Amino acid sequence: MKLGRAAGQTDTGRRRRQNEDAFVCEPPLFAVADGMGGAQAGELASRLAAAAIEEGALAIKGEESVAGIVRTANARIFEHSVRDPNAAGMGTTATVAFVDEEAETAAIAHVGDSRAYRYRGGALEQLTTDHSLVGELVRTGRLTEAEAAVHPHRSVITRALGTEADVEVDTRTIDLRSGDLVLICSDGLSAMVRDEEIVRLLEQTGADPHAAAEALVAAANRAGGEDNVTVVLFELVEGHPVARIAPSTSDGRETTAETVTSAAPATDDVSRHGPGKGSRWPALVLLLALIAIAAFLVWWSFVR
């Protein structure tokens, strides 16, 4: 088994003025980062993350080292926000996949709500767990998947790079086989296009990474394009691995490389690295408290 074609594409969408997403598509390393913050801070955060991930590519050996480059990216963003008041509070998601062709596996590291999927035999499997408010509510049974899809706070994340000095990183290693396609995307895709539609588009494009990337971005924009949308896809094919040179730094825009029935993500094989910082739970507690207060005031206005 070896890596085949790979493609990455990003688009500003229909509602945003600037693109705060970035991606890495440098086989055998792939990543998506979705930035957030005032002014251009979100764009800066995602670019810093993408650069740090690319720079650490040669040191990657497995899950722990993939988590290590994500923590390095976190430190770089946090240190920049401390030095620059205009960038204070900036952050980004990061979902990274590193393919070991010899072992026929991919090590995945993940913070935030950008997702990784594996498409195999016509089925799409989510490989990551969303670190988001609605994700937590779904996992605890307080929201259904359908309710989460339209929840007004579905974009609130509970973990991000750059918001604290250290961050907890989820990792797992997945098996790969010839014919697999892996998709990494920002929530600009997953929040706008349902998994069933992603499967249909992958089937329609013959799971070709280049055609699929274009089709998925177009579908997100047709659905409203409420956010920046970024996708990275790579395929696995029959053959022997080839020697690769060190990845060069890209600008995070569209690149291609010649070398993408839904299932809930498994959690029993996920490892967590770090002390558990990088969380936005204090802000979420405040948000929920404000919602409760607003509901009380509405109720009080009726019973007075």
PDB file of C-alpha atoms in Angstrom, residues 294-304:
ATOM      1  CA  ALA A 294     -32.279  35.569  29.854  1.00  0.00           C
ATOM      2  CA  ALA A 295     -34.805  32.723  30.095  1.00  0.00           C
ATOM      3  CA  PHE A 296     -35.651  33.743  33.683  1.00  0.00           C
ATOM      4  CA  LEU A 297     -36.215  37.376  32.659  1.00  0.00           C
ATOM      5  CA  VAL A 298     -38.538  36.302  29.842  1.00  0.00           C
ATOM      6  CA  TRP A 299     -40.488  34.088  32.272  1.00  0.00           C
ATOM      7  CA  TRP A 300     -40.653  36.872  34.865  1.00  0.00           C
ATOM      8  CA  SER A 301     -42.034  39.334  32.317  1.00  0.00           C
ATOM      9  CA  PHE A 302     -44.967  36.979  31.725  1.00  0.00           C
ATOM     10  CA  VAL A 303     -45.806  36.213  35.344  1.00  0.00           C
ATOM     11  CA  ARG A 304     -45.576  39.771  36.638  1.00  0.00           C
TER      12      ARG A 304
END
